[in-house]
Short mmCIF file of C-alpha atoms and ligand atoms in Angstrom, two decimals:
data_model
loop_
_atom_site.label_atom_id
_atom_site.label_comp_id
_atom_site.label_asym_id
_atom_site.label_seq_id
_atom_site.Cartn_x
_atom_site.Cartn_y
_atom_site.Cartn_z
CA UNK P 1 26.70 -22.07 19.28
CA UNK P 2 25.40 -20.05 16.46
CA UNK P 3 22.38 -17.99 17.23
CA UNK P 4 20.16 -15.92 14.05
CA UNK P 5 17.29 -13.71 14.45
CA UNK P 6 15.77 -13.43 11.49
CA UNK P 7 13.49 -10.53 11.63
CA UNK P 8 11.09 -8.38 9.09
CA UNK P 9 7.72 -7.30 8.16
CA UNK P 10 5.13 -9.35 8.23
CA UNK P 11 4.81 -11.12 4.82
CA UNK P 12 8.45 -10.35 3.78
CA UNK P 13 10.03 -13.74 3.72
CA UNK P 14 11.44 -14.96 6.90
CA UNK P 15 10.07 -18.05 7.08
CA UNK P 16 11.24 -18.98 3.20
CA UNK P 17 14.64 -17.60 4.11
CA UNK P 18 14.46 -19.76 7.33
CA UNK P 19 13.94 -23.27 5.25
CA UNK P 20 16.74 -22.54 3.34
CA UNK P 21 19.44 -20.88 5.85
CA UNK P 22 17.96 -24.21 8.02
CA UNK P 23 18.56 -26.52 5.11
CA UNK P 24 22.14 -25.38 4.42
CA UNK P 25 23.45 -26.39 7.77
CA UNK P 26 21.29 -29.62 8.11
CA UNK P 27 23.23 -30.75 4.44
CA UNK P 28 26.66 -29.99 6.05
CA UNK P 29 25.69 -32.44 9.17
CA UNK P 30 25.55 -29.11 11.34
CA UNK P 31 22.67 -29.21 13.61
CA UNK P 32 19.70 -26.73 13.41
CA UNK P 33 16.83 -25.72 16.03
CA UNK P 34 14.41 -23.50 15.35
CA UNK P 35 12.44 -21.26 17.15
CA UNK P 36 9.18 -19.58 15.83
CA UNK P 37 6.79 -17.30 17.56
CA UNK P 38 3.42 -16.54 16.01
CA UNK P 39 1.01 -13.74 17.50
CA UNK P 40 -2.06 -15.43 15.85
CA UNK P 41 -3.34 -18.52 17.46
CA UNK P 42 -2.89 -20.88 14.15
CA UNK P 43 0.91 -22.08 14.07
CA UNK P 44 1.31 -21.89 10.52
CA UNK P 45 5.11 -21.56 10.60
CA UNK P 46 5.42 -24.13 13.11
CA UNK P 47 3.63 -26.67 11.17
CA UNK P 48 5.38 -25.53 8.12
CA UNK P 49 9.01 -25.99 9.31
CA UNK P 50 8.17 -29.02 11.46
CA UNK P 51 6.91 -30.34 8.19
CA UNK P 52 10.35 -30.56 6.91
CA UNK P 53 11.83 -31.84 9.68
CA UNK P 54 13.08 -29.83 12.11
CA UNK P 55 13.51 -29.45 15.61
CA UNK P 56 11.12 -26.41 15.92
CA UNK P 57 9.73 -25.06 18.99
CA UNK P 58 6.74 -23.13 19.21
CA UNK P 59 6.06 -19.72 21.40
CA UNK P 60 2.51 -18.39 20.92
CA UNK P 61 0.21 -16.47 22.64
CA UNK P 62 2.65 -12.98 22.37
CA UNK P 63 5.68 -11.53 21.49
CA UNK P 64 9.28 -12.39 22.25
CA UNK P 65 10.77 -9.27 22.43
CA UNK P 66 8.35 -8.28 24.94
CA UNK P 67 5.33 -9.83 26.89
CA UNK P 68 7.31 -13.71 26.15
CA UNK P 69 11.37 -12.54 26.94
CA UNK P 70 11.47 -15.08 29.96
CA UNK P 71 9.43 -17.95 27.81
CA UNK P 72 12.11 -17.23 24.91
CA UNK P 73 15.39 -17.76 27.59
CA UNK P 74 13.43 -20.89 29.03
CA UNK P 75 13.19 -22.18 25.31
CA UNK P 76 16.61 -21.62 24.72
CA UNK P 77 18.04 -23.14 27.74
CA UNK P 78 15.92 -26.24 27.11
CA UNK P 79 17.13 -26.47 23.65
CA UNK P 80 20.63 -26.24 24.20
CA UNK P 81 20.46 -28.79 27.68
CA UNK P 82 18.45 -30.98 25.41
CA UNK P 83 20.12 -31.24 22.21
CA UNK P 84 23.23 -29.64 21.98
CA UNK P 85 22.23 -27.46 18.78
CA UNK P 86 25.27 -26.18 16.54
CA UNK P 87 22.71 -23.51 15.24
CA UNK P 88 19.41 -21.95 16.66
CA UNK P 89 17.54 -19.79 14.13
CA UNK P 90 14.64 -17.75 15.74
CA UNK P 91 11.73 -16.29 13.79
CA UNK P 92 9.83 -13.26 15.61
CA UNK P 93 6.79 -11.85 14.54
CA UNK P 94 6.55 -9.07 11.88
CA UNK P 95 6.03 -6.88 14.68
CA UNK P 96 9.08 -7.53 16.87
CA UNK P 97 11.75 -5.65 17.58
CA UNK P 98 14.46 -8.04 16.69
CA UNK P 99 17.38 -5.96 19.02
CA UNK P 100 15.07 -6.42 22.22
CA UNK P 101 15.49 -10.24 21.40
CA UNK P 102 18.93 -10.17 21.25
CA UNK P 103 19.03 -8.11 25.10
CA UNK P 104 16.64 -10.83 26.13
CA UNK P 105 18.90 -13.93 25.23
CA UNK P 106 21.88 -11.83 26.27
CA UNK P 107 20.55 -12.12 29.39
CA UNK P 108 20.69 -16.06 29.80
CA UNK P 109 23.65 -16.32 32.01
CA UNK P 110 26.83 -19.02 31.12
CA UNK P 111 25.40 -18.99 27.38
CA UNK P 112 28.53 -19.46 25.12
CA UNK P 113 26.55 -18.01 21.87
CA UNK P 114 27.72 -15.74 18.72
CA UNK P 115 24.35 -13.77 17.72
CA UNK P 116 23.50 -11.96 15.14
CA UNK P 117 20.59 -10.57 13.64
CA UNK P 118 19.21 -10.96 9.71
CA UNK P 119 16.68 -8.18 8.51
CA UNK P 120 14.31 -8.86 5.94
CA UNK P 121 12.28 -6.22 3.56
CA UNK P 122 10.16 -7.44 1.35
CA UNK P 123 11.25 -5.25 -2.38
CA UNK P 124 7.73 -5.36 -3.33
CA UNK P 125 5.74 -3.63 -0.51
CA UNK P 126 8.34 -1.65 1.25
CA UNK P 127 7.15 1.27 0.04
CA UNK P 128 4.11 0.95 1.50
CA UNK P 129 5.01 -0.18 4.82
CA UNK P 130 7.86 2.60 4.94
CA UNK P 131 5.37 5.42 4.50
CA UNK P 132 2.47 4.13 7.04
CA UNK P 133 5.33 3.07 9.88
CA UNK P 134 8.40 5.03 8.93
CA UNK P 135 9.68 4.99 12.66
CA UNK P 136 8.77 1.08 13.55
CA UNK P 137 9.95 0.10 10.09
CA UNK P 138 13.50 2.16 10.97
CA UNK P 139 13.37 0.94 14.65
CA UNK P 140 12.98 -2.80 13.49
CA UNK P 141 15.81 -2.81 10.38
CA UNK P 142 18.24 -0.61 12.65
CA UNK P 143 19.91 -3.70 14.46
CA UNK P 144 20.43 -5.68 11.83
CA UNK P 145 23.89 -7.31 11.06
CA UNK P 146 22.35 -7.96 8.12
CA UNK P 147 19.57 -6.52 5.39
CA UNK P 148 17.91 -8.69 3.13
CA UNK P 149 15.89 -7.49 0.03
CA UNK P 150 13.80 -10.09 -0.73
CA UNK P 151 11.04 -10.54 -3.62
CA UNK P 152 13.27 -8.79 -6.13
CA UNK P 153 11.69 -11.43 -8.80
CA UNK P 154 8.17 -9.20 -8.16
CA UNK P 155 9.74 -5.84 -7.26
CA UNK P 156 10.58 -3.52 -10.19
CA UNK P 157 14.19 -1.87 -10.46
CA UNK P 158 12.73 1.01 -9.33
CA UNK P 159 11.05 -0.28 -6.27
CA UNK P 160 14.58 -2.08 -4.93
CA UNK P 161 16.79 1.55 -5.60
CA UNK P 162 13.59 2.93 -3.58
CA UNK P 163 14.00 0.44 -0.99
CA UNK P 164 17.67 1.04 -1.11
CA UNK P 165 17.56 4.52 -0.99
CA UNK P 166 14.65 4.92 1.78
CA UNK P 167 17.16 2.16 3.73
CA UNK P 168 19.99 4.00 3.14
CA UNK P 169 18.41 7.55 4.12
CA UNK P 170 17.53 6.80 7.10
CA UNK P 171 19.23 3.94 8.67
CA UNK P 172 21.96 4.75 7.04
CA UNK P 173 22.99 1.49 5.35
CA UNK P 174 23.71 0.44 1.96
CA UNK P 175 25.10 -2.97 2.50
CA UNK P 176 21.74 -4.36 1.46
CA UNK P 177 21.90 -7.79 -0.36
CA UNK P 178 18.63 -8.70 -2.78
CA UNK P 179 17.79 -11.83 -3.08
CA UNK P 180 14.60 -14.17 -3.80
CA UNK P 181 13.89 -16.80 -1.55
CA UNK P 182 11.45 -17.97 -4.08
CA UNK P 183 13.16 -18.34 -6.99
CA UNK P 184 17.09 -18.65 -5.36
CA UNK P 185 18.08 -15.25 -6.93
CA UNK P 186 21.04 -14.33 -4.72
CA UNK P 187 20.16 -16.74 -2.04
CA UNK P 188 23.59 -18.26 -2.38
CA UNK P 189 26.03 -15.05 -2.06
CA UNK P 190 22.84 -14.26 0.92
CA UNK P 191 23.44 -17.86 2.82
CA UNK P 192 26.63 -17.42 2.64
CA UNK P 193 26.81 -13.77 4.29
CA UNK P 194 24.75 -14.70 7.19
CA UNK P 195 26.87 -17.86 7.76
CA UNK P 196 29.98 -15.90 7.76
CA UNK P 197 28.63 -12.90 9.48
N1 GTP A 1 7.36 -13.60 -5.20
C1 GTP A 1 7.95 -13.96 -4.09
N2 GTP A 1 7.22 -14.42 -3.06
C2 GTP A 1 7.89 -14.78 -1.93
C3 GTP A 1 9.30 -14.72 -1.82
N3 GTP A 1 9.65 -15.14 -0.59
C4 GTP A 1 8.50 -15.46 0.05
N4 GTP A 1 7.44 -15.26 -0.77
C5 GTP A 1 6.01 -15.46 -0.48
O1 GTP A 1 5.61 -14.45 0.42
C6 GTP A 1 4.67 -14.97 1.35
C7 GTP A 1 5.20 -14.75 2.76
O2 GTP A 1 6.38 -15.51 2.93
P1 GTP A 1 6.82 -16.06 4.35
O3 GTP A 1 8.12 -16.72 4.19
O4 GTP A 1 5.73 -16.82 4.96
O5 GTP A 1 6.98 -14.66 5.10
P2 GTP A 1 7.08 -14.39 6.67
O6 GTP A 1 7.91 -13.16 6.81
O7 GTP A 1 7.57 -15.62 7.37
O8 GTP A 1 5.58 -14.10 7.05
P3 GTP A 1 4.94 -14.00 8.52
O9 GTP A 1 5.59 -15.04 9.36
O10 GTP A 1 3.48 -14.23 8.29
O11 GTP A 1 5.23 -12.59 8.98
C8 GTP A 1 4.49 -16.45 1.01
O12 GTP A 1 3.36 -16.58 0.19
C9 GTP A 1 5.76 -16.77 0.24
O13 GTP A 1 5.58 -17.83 -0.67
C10 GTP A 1 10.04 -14.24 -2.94
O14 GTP A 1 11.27 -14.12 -2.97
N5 GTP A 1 9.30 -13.87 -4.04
MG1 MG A 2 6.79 -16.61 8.97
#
């Protein structure tokens, strides 16, 4: 079983990105849980992805990297006794460490699983977000198997070398991929990555 964490900023995408990495199994027959956890008590990413169909469970009231690891492993293991997923795609909040979620399902014993996780920036704001919370912003992107650049349809050339080059700096990785969810820009050469990650 495939597992993705698809983490990032608040704002930056994930939940776009999610729809369509989601969609792109479902068309091949493969199927596709999700998992969303939202710190406010409105589940508007819940509702959203239920809306289109899928099996999505819901983990509010706190954060699954921290106060909710054991609620996260009991979601899992329900999932996977319950419906035999080929995929599970999880979406933290923009505040979660996305590494701390990968100790926390490595710790579900007999799990037969290939994890990875997908970081998202958003192109547009980074900058901002990169000089108010340099050392979360580094701590949260660090882990990732994967960077996504997303919103390069609003971000100037010059903010996306910025991103690049703040990315690169300091987390020392320049495999970054830009795409935009919203208008499919790179989304294809992007789904495609993360499936064959
Ligand atoms: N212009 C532009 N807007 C985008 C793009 N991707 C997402 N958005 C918009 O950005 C906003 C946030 O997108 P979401 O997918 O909800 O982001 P998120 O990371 O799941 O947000 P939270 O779960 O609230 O942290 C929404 O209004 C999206 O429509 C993009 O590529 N370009
Ligand atoms: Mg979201």
């Amino acid at each position: 079983m495939r597992i993705h964490v698809l983490g990032g900023f608040l704002g930056s995408g994930k939940t776009t990105i999610l729809m369509k990495l989601a969609s792109s199994y479902a068309r091949e027959g493969r199927k596709v849980s999700i998992i969303v956890n939202e710190a406010g008590d409105i589940g508007v990413d819940g509702a959203t992805i239920k809306g289109d169909g899928f099996n999505t469970t819901e983990l509010p009231d706190g954060c699954i990297c921290c106060s909710l690891t054991v609620s996260l492993q009991e979601a899992i293991v329900n999932i996977v006794d319950q419906l035999h997923p080929d995929v599970i795609i999880i979406e933290p909040t923009g505040l979660a460490i996305p590494s701390r979620i990968v100790e926390a399902i490595d710790g579900i014993k007999d799990l037969d699983k290939e994890m990875d996780i997908i970081g998202v920036v958003d192109a547009h704001r980074f900058g901002i977000f990169a000089d108010k919370k340099p050392t979360f912003i580094t701590e949260q992107i660090r882990g990732s198997d994967l960077i996504l650049m997303n919103k390069i349809d609003v971000a100037t050339p010059e903010q996306q070398e910025s991103v690049r080059r703040w990315i690169a700096d300091n987390i020392g990785r320049s495999d970054i991929i830009g795409v935009s969810a919203k208008t499919g820009d790179g989304m294809e050469e992007a789904l495609e990555a993360i499936r064959n990650d």
